mmCIF file of C-alpha atoms and ligand atoms in Angstrom:
data_model
loop_
_atom_site.group_PDB
_atom_site.id
_atom_site.type_symbol
_atom_site.label_atom_id
_atom_site.label_comp_id
_atom_site.label_asym_id
_atom_site.label_seq_id
_atom_site.Cartn_x
_atom_site.Cartn_y
_atom_site.Cartn_z
ATOM 1 C CA MET A 388 4.802 8.179 7.609
ATOM 2 C CA ARG A 389 2.481 10.388 5.572
ATOM 3 C CA LEU A 390 2.745 14.173 5.571
ATOM 4 C CA ASN A 391 2.182 15.503 9.152
ATOM 5 C CA GLU A 392 1.090 12.040 10.328
ATOM 6 C CA PRO A 393 2.818 11.973 13.744
ATOM 7 C CA THR A 394 1.219 15.312 14.733
ATOM 8 C CA HIS A 395 -2.147 14.257 13.370
ATOM 9 C CA VAL A 396 -2.161 10.910 15.231
ATOM 10 C CA LYS A 397 -1.117 12.645 18.438
ATOM 11 C CA GLU A 398 -4.068 15.036 18.071
ATOM 12 C CA LEU A 399 -6.486 12.182 17.305
ATOM 13 C CA LEU A 400 -5.522 10.285 20.462
ATOM 14 C CA LYS A 401 -5.536 13.303 22.755
ATOM 15 C CA GLY A 402 -7.683 12.558 25.802
ATOM 16 C CA ILE A 403 -8.060 8.894 24.783
ATOM 17 C CA LEU A 404 -4.609 7.419 25.413
ATOM 18 C CA PRO A 405 -1.421 8.798 26.919
ATOM 19 C CA ILE A 406 0.922 8.967 23.943
ATOM 20 C CA GLU A 407 4.641 9.457 23.509
ATOM 21 C CA VAL A 408 5.969 9.817 19.961
ATOM 22 C CA VAL A 409 9.327 8.126 19.417
ATOM 23 C CA ASP A 410 11.293 9.335 16.411
ATOM 24 C CA ALA A 411 13.272 6.335 15.153
ATOM 25 C CA HIS A 412 13.630 7.386 11.521
ATOM 26 C CA GLU A 413 17.438 7.065 11.569
ATOM 27 C CA GLN A 414 17.207 3.372 12.510
ATOM 28 C CA PHE A 415 14.566 2.663 9.864
ATOM 29 C CA TYR A 416 16.410 4.520 7.110
ATOM 30 C CA GLY A 417 19.653 2.784 8.081
ATOM 31 C CA ALA A 418 17.995 -0.618 7.702
ATOM 32 C CA VAL A 419 15.844 -0.214 4.591
ATOM 33 C CA LEU A 420 17.247 2.537 2.353
ATOM 34 C CA GLY A 421 18.791 0.971 -0.744
ATOM 35 C CA LEU A 422 16.798 -2.283 -0.506
ATOM 36 C CA SER A 423 14.727 -3.233 -3.577
ATOM 37 C CA ASN A 424 13.117 -6.584 -2.820
ATOM 38 C CA ALA A 425 9.646 -6.317 -1.274
ATOM 39 C CA GLU A 426 9.978 -9.114 1.285
ATOM 40 C CA GLU A 427 13.468 -8.026 2.282
ATOM 41 C CA LYS A 428 12.142 -4.514 2.987
ATOM 42 C CA ARG A 429 9.284 -5.941 5.037
ATOM 43 C CA ILE A 430 11.447 -8.259 7.132
ATOM 44 C CA ARG A 431 14.093 -5.610 7.840
ATOM 45 C CA PHE A 432 11.320 -3.151 8.723
ATOM 46 C CA ARG A 433 9.811 -5.654 11.190
ATOM 47 C CA GLU A 434 13.174 -6.208 12.871
ATOM 48 C CA VAL A 435 13.760 -2.510 13.466
ATOM 49 C CA PHE A 436 10.156 -1.937 14.547
ATOM 50 C CA TYR A 437 10.307 -4.556 17.332
ATOM 51 C CA THR A 438 13.862 -3.763 18.327
ATOM 52 C CA VAL A 439 12.819 -0.147 18.925
ATOM 53 C CA LEU A 440 9.744 -1.318 20.866
ATOM 54 C CA SER A 441 11.928 -3.686 22.862
ATOM 55 C CA GLY A 442 14.109 -0.756 23.951
ATOM 56 C CA ILE A 443 11.035 1.226 25.019
ATOM 57 C CA ALA A 444 9.592 -1.775 26.884
ATOM 58 C CA LYS A 445 12.879 -2.182 28.804
ATOM 59 C CA LYS A 446 12.982 1.529 29.629
ATOM 60 C CA TYR A 447 9.515 1.377 31.202
ATOM 61 C CA GLY A 448 9.862 -2.136 32.673
ATOM 62 C CA CYS A 449 7.030 -3.567 30.518
ATOM 63 C CA ASP A 450 6.522 -7.334 30.297
ATOM 64 C CA TRP A 451 3.667 -7.171 27.799
ATOM 65 C CA LEU A 452 3.048 -5.550 24.440
ATOM 66 C CA VAL A 453 -0.558 -5.041 23.320
ATOM 67 C CA GLN A 454 -1.003 -4.876 19.570
ATOM 68 C CA GLY A 455 -3.826 -4.847 17.050
ATOM 69 C CA THR A 456 -2.955 -7.810 14.849
ATOM 70 C CA ILE A 457 -6.119 -9.124 13.158
ATOM 71 C CA ALA A 458 -6.971 -12.314 11.242
ATOM 72 C CA PRO A 459 -7.284 -11.357 7.588
ATOM 73 C CA PRO A 460 -5.201 -9.997 6.145
ATOM 74 C CA ASP A 461 -2.534 -9.927 8.899
ATOM 75 C CA TRP A 462 -1.713 -13.444 10.080
ATOM 76 C CA ILE A 463 -3.757 -15.234 7.399
ATOM 77 C CA GLU A 464 -1.737 -13.630 4.575
ATOM 78 C CA THR A 465 1.555 -13.930 6.420
ATOM 79 C CA LYS A 466 1.070 -17.614 7.231
ATOM 80 C CA GLY A 467 -0.253 -18.151 3.704
ATOM 81 C CA GLY A 468 3.015 -16.814 2.301
ATOM 82 C CA ILE A 469 1.399 -13.889 0.430
ATOM 83 C CA LYS A 470 3.404 -11.188 2.222
ATOM 84 C CA THR A 471 5.045 -10.618 5.589
ATOM 85 C CA GLN A 472 2.730 -8.280 7.459
ATOM 86 C CA HIS A 473 4.852 -6.397 9.965
ATOM 87 C CA ASN A 474 2.857 -7.299 13.087
ATOM 88 C CA VAL A 475 2.776 -11.083 12.841
ATOM 89 C CA LEU A 476 5.254 -12.816 15.142
ATOM 90 C CA GLU A 477 3.945 -15.652 17.337
ATOM 91 C CA GLN A 478 1.842 -17.060 14.488
ATOM 92 C CA ILE A 479 5.006 -17.724 12.503
ATOM 93 C CA GLY A 480 6.991 -19.067 15.433
ATOM 94 C CA ILE A 481 8.822 -15.942 16.643
ATOM 95 C CA ASP A 482 9.155 -16.113 20.436
ATOM 96 C CA THR A 483 8.952 -12.466 21.487
ATOM 97 C CA SER A 484 9.974 -13.171 25.103
ATOM 98 C CA THR A 485 13.427 -14.404 24.152
ATOM 99 C CA LYS A 486 13.889 -12.159 21.123
ATOM 100 C CA TYR A 487 12.486 -8.849 22.366
ATOM 101 C CA GLY A 488 11.869 -9.279 26.119
ATOM 102 C CA PHE A 489 8.063 -8.966 26.109
ATOM 103 C CA LYS A 490 5.030 -11.219 25.724
ATOM 104 C CA LEU A 491 2.169 -10.357 23.369
ATOM 105 C CA ILE A 492 -1.487 -9.594 23.942
ATOM 106 C CA GLU A 493 -3.519 -9.511 20.724
ATOM 107 C CA PRO A 494 -7.181 -9.038 21.650
ATOM 108 C CA LEU A 495 -8.307 -8.694 18.009
ATOM 109 C CA ARG A 496 -6.375 -11.584 16.529
ATOM 110 C CA GLU A 497 -9.422 -13.621 15.476
ATOM 111 C CA LEU A 498 -11.422 -10.702 14.053
ATOM 112 C CA TYR A 499 -11.913 -9.305 10.536
ATOM 113 C CA LYS A 500 -11.448 -5.576 9.889
ATOM 114 C CA ASP A 501 -15.204 -4.876 9.698
ATOM 115 C CA GLN A 502 -15.698 -6.717 13.029
ATOM 116 C CA VAL A 503 -12.939 -4.611 14.603
ATOM 117 C CA ARG A 504 -14.850 -1.497 13.525
ATOM 118 C CA GLU A 505 -18.014 -2.914 15.122
ATOM 119 C CA VAL A 506 -16.179 -3.480 18.425
ATOM 120 C CA ALA A 507 -14.818 0.066 18.229
ATOM 121 C CA ARG A 508 -18.330 1.458 17.696
ATOM 122 C CA ALA A 509 -19.597 -0.491 20.718
ATOM 123 C CA LEU A 510 -16.740 0.962 22.799
ATOM 124 C CA GLY A 511 -17.575 4.513 21.697
ATOM 125 C CA VAL A 512 -14.305 5.151 19.829
ATOM 126 C CA PRO A 513 -14.585 8.451 17.849
ATOM 127 C CA SER A 514 -15.721 7.878 14.250
ATOM 128 C CA GLU A 515 -12.690 9.708 12.834
ATOM 129 C CA ILE A 516 -10.536 6.918 14.266
ATOM 130 C CA ILE A 517 -12.896 4.090 13.299
ATOM 131 C CA ASN A 518 -13.172 5.283 9.713
ATOM 132 C CA ARG A 519 -9.518 6.081 9.147
ATOM 133 C CA GLN A 520 -8.303 4.197 6.088
ATOM 134 C CA PRO A 521 -5.842 1.415 6.944
ATOM 135 C CA PHE A 522 -2.180 2.355 6.673
ATOM 136 C CA PRO A 523 0.365 -0.475 6.471
ATOM 137 C CA GLY A 524 2.952 -0.881 9.239
ATOM 138 C CA PRO A 525 5.943 -0.431 6.905
ATOM 139 C CA GLY A 526 4.246 2.762 5.718
ATOM 140 C CA LEU A 527 5.365 4.543 2.582
ATOM 141 C CA SER A 528 8.421 2.295 2.223
ATOM 142 C CA ILE A 529 6.295 -0.383 0.500
ATOM 143 C CA ARG A 530 4.706 2.233 -1.772
ATOM 144 C CA ALA A 531 8.104 3.540 -2.894
ATOM 145 C CA VAL A 532 8.377 0.502 -5.136
ATOM 146 C CA GLY A 533 11.763 -1.022 -6.006
ATOM 147 C CA GLU A 534 14.945 0.532 -4.665
ATOM 148 C CA LEU A 535 14.095 2.625 -1.616
ATOM 149 C CA THR A 536 15.501 6.159 -1.730
ATOM 150 C CA LEU A 537 14.692 9.335 0.167
ATOM 151 C CA GLU A 538 13.666 11.064 -3.060
ATOM 152 C CA LYS A 539 11.205 8.307 -3.967
ATOM 153 C CA LEU A 540 9.738 8.441 -0.449
ATOM 154 C CA ASP A 541 9.301 12.182 -0.848
ATOM 155 C CA ILE A 542 7.473 11.718 -4.170
ATOM 156 C CA VAL A 543 5.149 9.135 -2.589
ATOM 157 C CA ARG A 544 4.506 11.361 0.444
ATOM 158 C CA ARG A 545 3.536 14.382 -1.678
ATOM 159 C CA SER A 546 1.462 12.388 -4.185
ATOM 160 C CA THR A 547 -0.362 10.579 -1.377
ATOM 161 C CA GLU A 548 -1.383 13.892 0.158
ATOM 162 C CA ILE A 549 -2.953 14.893 -3.195
ATOM 163 C CA VAL A 550 -4.736 11.560 -3.759
ATOM 164 C CA GLU A 551 -6.059 11.398 -0.177
ATOM 165 C CA ARG A 552 -7.371 14.972 -0.343
ATOM 166 C CA ARG A 553 -8.955 14.725 -3.805
ATOM 167 C CA LEU A 554 -10.551 11.271 -3.497
ATOM 168 C CA GLY A 555 -11.368 11.574 0.209
ATOM 169 C CA ASP A 556 -15.148 11.917 -0.031
ATOM 170 C CA MET A 557 -15.924 9.077 -2.424
ATOM 171 C CA GLY A 558 -16.648 6.326 0.088
ATOM 172 C CA LEU A 559 -13.503 4.362 -0.829
ATOM 173 C CA SER A 560 -11.975 1.727 1.465
ATOM 174 C CA GLN A 561 -8.369 2.693 0.693
ATOM 175 C CA TRP A 562 -6.899 5.317 -1.656
ATOM 176 C CA PHE A 563 -3.277 6.353 -2.005
ATOM 177 C CA ALA A 564 -0.314 6.831 -4.357
ATOM 178 C CA ALA A 565 2.772 4.749 -5.096
ATOM 179 C CA ALA A 566 5.855 5.628 -7.138
ATOM 180 C CA TRP A 567 8.783 4.058 -8.953
ATOM 181 C CA GLU A 568 11.185 4.778 -11.799
ATOM 182 C CA TYR A 569 9.545 5.425 -15.155
ATOM 183 C CA SER A 570 11.486 2.811 -17.053
ATOM 184 C CA THR A 571 9.574 0.443 -19.346
ATOM 185 C CA MET A 572 9.908 -1.968 -22.230
ATOM 186 C CA PRO A 573 7.165 -2.507 -24.829
ATOM 187 C CA SER A 574 5.327 -5.836 -24.961
ATOM 188 C CA ASP A 575 3.938 -6.680 -28.387
ATOM 189 C CA GLU A 576 2.411 -9.870 -27.066
ATOM 190 C CA LEU A 577 0.384 -8.063 -24.381
ATOM 191 C CA SER A 578 -0.532 -5.246 -26.784
ATOM 192 C CA ARG A 579 -2.079 -7.841 -29.111
ATOM 193 C CA ASN A 580 -4.323 -9.036 -26.245
ATOM 194 C CA VAL A 581 -6.103 -5.669 -26.030
ATOM 195 C CA VAL A 582 -6.499 -4.695 -29.707
ATOM 196 C CA ASN A 583 -10.274 -4.972 -29.364
ATOM 197 C CA LEU A 584 -10.436 -2.341 -26.620
ATOM 198 C CA GLY A 585 -8.904 0.585 -28.516
ATOM 199 C CA ASP A 586 -5.663 1.948 -29.911
ATOM 200 C CA LEU A 587 -3.511 0.691 -27.041
ATOM 201 C CA HIS A 588 0.145 -0.092 -26.372
ATOM 202 C CA VAL A 589 1.241 -2.185 -23.423
ATOM 203 C CA ASN A 590 4.595 -1.704 -21.696
ATOM 204 C CA LEU A 591 6.146 -3.511 -18.766
ATOM 205 C CA PHE A 592 7.898 -1.612 -15.984
ATOM 206 C CA LYS A 593 11.245 -2.867 -14.759
ATOM 207 C CA VAL A 594 10.105 -2.967 -11.109
ATOM 208 C CA ARG A 595 8.240 -5.913 -9.604
ATOM 209 C CA ALA A 596 5.067 -5.834 -7.514
ATOM 210 C CA THR A 597 3.163 -8.325 -5.399
ATOM 211 C CA GLY A 598 -0.005 -10.149 -6.354
ATOM 212 C CA VAL A 599 -2.017 -13.236 -5.370
ATOM 213 C CA LYS A 600 -2.703 -15.912 -7.911
ATOM 214 C CA GLY A 601 -4.605 -19.047 -6.939
ATOM 215 C CA ASP A 602 -4.069 -18.257 -3.218
ATOM 216 C CA SER A 603 -0.267 -18.071 -3.684
ATOM 217 C CA ARG A 604 2.153 -15.187 -3.676
ATOM 218 C CA SER A 605 3.194 -13.805 -7.026
ATOM 219 C CA TYR A 606 5.950 -11.184 -7.374
ATOM 220 C CA GLY A 607 5.886 -10.115 -10.974
ATOM 221 C CA HIS A 608 5.562 -7.445 -13.597
ATOM 222 C CA VAL A 609 3.504 -4.268 -13.646
ATOM 223 C CA ALA A 610 1.906 -3.494 -17.022
ATOM 224 C CA LEU A 611 1.258 0.049 -18.242
ATOM 225 C CA VAL A 612 -1.434 0.561 -20.897
ATOM 226 C CA LYS A 613 -1.096 3.729 -22.966
ATOM 227 C CA GLY A 614 -3.371 5.048 -25.700
ATOM 228 C CA ARG A 615 -7.042 5.629 -26.360
ATOM 229 C CA LEU A 616 -9.749 3.254 -25.133
ATOM 230 C CA THR A 617 -12.871 2.987 -27.291
ATOM 231 C CA LYS A 618 -14.885 3.351 -24.099
ATOM 232 C CA TRP A 619 -13.687 4.342 -20.630
ATOM 233 C CA ASP A 620 -15.527 1.488 -18.891
ATOM 234 C CA ASP A 621 -13.176 -0.952 -20.604
ATOM 235 C CA ALA A 622 -10.327 0.379 -18.450
ATOM 236 C CA TYR A 623 -11.813 -1.818 -15.739
ATOM 237 C CA GLU A 624 -11.637 -4.881 -17.984
ATOM 238 C CA LEU A 625 -7.969 -4.503 -18.962
ATOM 239 C CA HIS A 626 -6.738 -6.730 -16.163
ATOM 240 C CA ARG A 627 -8.691 -9.671 -17.593
ATOM 241 C CA TYR A 628 -6.502 -9.629 -20.706
ATOM 242 C CA LEU A 629 -3.212 -8.632 -19.130
ATOM 243 C CA THR A 630 -2.682 -10.318 -15.758
ATOM 244 C CA ILE A 631 -1.320 -13.374 -17.469
ATOM 245 C CA GLY A 632 2.113 -14.921 -16.918
ATOM 246 C CA ASP A 633 3.692 -13.066 -14.042
ATOM 247 C CA VAL A 634 1.867 -9.717 -14.501
ATOM 248 C CA THR A 635 0.352 -8.743 -11.134
ATOM 249 C CA HIS A 636 -0.824 -5.127 -11.624
ATOM 250 C CA VAL A 637 -2.246 -3.321 -14.658
ATOM 251 C CA ILE A 638 -2.144 0.466 -14.809
ATOM 252 C CA TYR A 639 -3.884 2.703 -17.311
ATOM 253 C CA GLY A 640 -1.791 5.778 -18.202
ATOM 254 C CA LEU A 641 -3.632 9.055 -17.533
ATOM 255 C CA THR A 642 -1.086 11.724 -18.339
ATOM 256 C CA GLU A 643 2.531 12.037 -19.395
ATOM 257 C CA GLY A 644 5.006 14.970 -19.570
ATOM 258 C CA ASP A 645 8.262 15.578 -21.459
ATOM 259 C CA SER A 646 10.678 15.029 -18.591
ATOM 260 C CA GLY A 647 10.914 13.631 -15.069
ATOM 261 C CA LYS A 648 12.191 10.400 -13.586
ATOM 262 C CA TYR A 649 9.248 8.871 -11.735
ATOM 263 C CA PHE A 650 5.949 7.211 -12.478
ATOM 264 C CA VAL A 651 3.122 7.690 -9.943
ATOM 265 C CA SER A 652 0.245 5.236 -9.664
ATOM 266 C CA ILE A 653 -3.095 6.208 -8.148
ATOM 267 C CA ARG A 654 -4.561 3.240 -6.243
ATOM 268 C CA ALA A 655 -8.146 3.069 -4.963
ATOM 269 C CA VAL A 656 -10.098 0.037 -3.745
ATOM 270 C CA LEU A 657 -13.442 -0.993 -2.305
ATOM 271 C CA THR A 658 -13.448 -3.898 0.150
ATOM 272 C CA GLU A 659 -14.906 -5.182 3.410
ATOM 273 C CA ASP A 660 -12.285 -7.664 4.559
ATOM 274 C CA PHE A 661 -9.188 -6.547 2.573
ATOM 275 C CA MET A 662 -8.578 -10.149 1.449
ATOM 276 C CA THR A 663 -10.308 -9.367 -1.847
ATOM 277 C CA ALA A 664 -10.899 -5.888 -3.272
ATOM 278 C CA ASP A 665 -12.611 -4.220 -6.246
ATOM 279 C CA VAL A 666 -11.538 -1.174 -8.205
ATOM 280 C CA PRO A 667 -14.163 1.607 -7.883
ATOM 281 C CA ARG A 668 -15.654 2.958 -11.140
ATOM 282 C CA LEU A 669 -14.149 6.453 -10.958
ATOM 283 C CA ASP A 670 -14.795 9.031 -13.593
ATOM 284 C CA ARG A 671 -11.952 9.609 -16.082
ATOM 285 C CA ASN A 672 -11.967 13.428 -15.723
ATOM 286 C CA THR A 673 -11.722 13.214 -11.952
ATOM 287 C CA LEU A 674 -8.672 10.976 -12.266
ATOM 288 C CA VAL A 675 -7.041 13.150 -14.928
ATOM 289 C CA ASN A 676 -7.443 16.207 -12.685
ATOM 290 C CA VAL A 677 -5.783 14.385 -9.781
ATOM 291 C CA ALA A 678 -3.011 13.257 -12.153
ATOM 292 C CA ARG A 679 -2.440 16.844 -13.355
ATOM 293 C CA GLU A 680 -1.992 18.091 -9.806
ATOM 294 C CA ILE A 681 0.500 15.274 -9.127
ATOM 295 C CA MET A 682 2.368 16.227 -12.335
ATOM 296 C CA SER A 683 3.020 19.740 -11.002
ATOM 297 C CA ASP A 684 6.166 18.203 -9.425
ATOM 298 C CA ASN A 685 8.698 18.201 -12.275
ATOM 299 C CA ARG A 686 10.390 15.041 -10.987
ATOM 300 C CA ILE A 687 7.290 13.105 -12.104
ATOM 301 C CA ALA A 688 7.160 11.961 -15.734
ATOM 302 C CA ALA A 689 3.761 10.262 -15.880
ATOM 303 C CA VAL A 690 0.743 9.255 -13.781
ATOM 304 C CA GLY A 691 -1.643 6.305 -14.141
ATOM 305 C CA PHE A 692 -4.560 4.592 -12.410
ATOM 306 C CA ASP A 693 -4.248 1.004 -11.173
ATOM 307 C CA VAL A 694 -7.218 -0.985 -12.540
ATOM 308 C CA THR A 695 -6.406 -4.365 -10.945
ATOM 309 C CA PRO A 696 -8.673 -5.950 -8.326
ATOM 310 C CA LYS A 697 -7.324 -8.226 -5.577
ATOM 311 C CA PRO A 698 -6.779 -10.953 -6.642
ATOM 312 C CA PRO A 699 -4.760 -11.012 -8.913
ATOM 313 C CA ALA A 700 -3.052 -7.864 -7.475
ATOM 314 C CA THR A 701 -2.709 -7.086 -3.793
ATOM 315 C CA ILE A 702 -3.878 -3.717 -2.518
ATOM 316 C CA GLU A 703 -0.328 -2.514 -1.813
ATOM 317 C CA TYR A 704 2.481 -2.982 -4.352
ATOM 318 C CA GLU A 705 4.971 -4.753 -2.099
HETATM 319 P P1 LIG B 1692 -2.511 -6.241 0.698
HETATM 320 O O1 LIG B 1692 -1.477 -5.386 0.063
HETATM 321 O O2 LIG B 1692 -1.956 -7.472 1.338
HETATM 322 O O3 LIG B 1692 -3.129 -5.380 1.877
HETATM 323 O O4 LIG B 1692 -3.644 -6.549 -0.210
HETATM 324 C C1 LIG B 1692 -4.237 -5.767 2.645
HETATM 325 C C2 LIG B 1692 -4.429 -4.717 3.737
HETATM 326 O O5 LIG B 1692 -3.363 -4.843 4.692
HETATM 327 C C3 LIG B 1692 -2.653 -3.613 4.800
HETATM 328 N N1 LIG B 1692 -1.239 -3.989 5.011
HETATM 329 C C4 LIG B 1692 -0.627 -4.000 6.202
HETATM 330 N N2 LIG B 1692 -1.059 -3.651 7.424
HETATM 331 N N3 LIG B 1692 1.063 -4.202 8.310
HETATM 332 C C5 LIG B 1692 -0.204 -3.743 8.473
HETATM 333 O O6 LIG B 1692 -0.563 -3.407 9.606
HETATM 334 C C6 LIG B 1692 1.568 -4.570 7.114
HETATM 335 O O7 LIG B 1692 2.729 -4.988 7.009
HETATM 336 C C7 LIG B 1692 0.678 -4.458 6.011
HETATM 337 N N4 LIG B 1692 0.812 -4.737 4.697
HETATM 338 C C8 LIG B 1692 -0.376 -4.439 4.103
HETATM 339 C C9 LIG B 1692 -2.907 -2.891 3.493
HETATM 340 O O8 LIG B 1692 -2.709 -1.499 3.607
HETATM 341 C C10 LIG B 1692 -4.354 -3.278 3.228
HETATM 342 O O9 LIG B 1692 -5.239 -2.514 4.016
#
């Protein structure tokens, strides 16, 4: 969860729904800490999530679970093999009655995200809830890219707080931070592809991240572009030259220090249906200022801005 999220959600729902917060972090950490592969993390997360819910359902004698699974991206991407969204079960043949002891009700399963917001407006749901940016079921675990550790989760949690606060009033659809080890290898071949855009050097990170290419899942490299662009607007063109082969995300480096272990990526997108997404044209100085605040944590070596639309990237990294 993000910083103070359980308390914040409890406050938001006060007077709307009776709510009990269940702290199951030990079970989640036990299942996913140490895992590196994106789909493995997602599947283990899903198992713990529904096993915990199954225990709660038994405790209260519930036969039904109501959940907010929607069409795209949830079951459409899961069935399409792009990524396992945590809340898709029946659509991929999981019988919840035998496995978890409850049946499902999914009133929103045929709707798109913008249609869900329309229904919420018609029902009079408070706008703070309607306009909350989506947060994935597996939470920060899929933004702590590669091997999941408590330290990496902590870096993501702190950086996300900064990105959400500083980019919060720009009309974005989703904006957050992700982190992984700052370990790269140079790519002369990719560097040659961008010689016309400035004095640039392209490196590949060792971690892998998810993308969509030609409607299929791709789990490939993340490219980091360092150096001076002739003009800032070209940052938004970099992906055209670099998402070749198995490169799924392209990040432009904003700032770098002398020490530190982690790289933090600032991610921001504009989208209606979350099946495709654009990168907003943010001003370079704004991004550098956000990056500098993130760099005040001496465990962070460098910060960049992800300039890849969906497709060929996905919005999240895993
Ligand atoms: P991607 O990364 O697939 O994300 O482009 C599309 C939208 O889905 C959200 N997302 C999830 N939501 N459970 C969810 O409830 C999940 O497992 C999950 N994975 C991604 C993501 O934040 C974005 O809004």
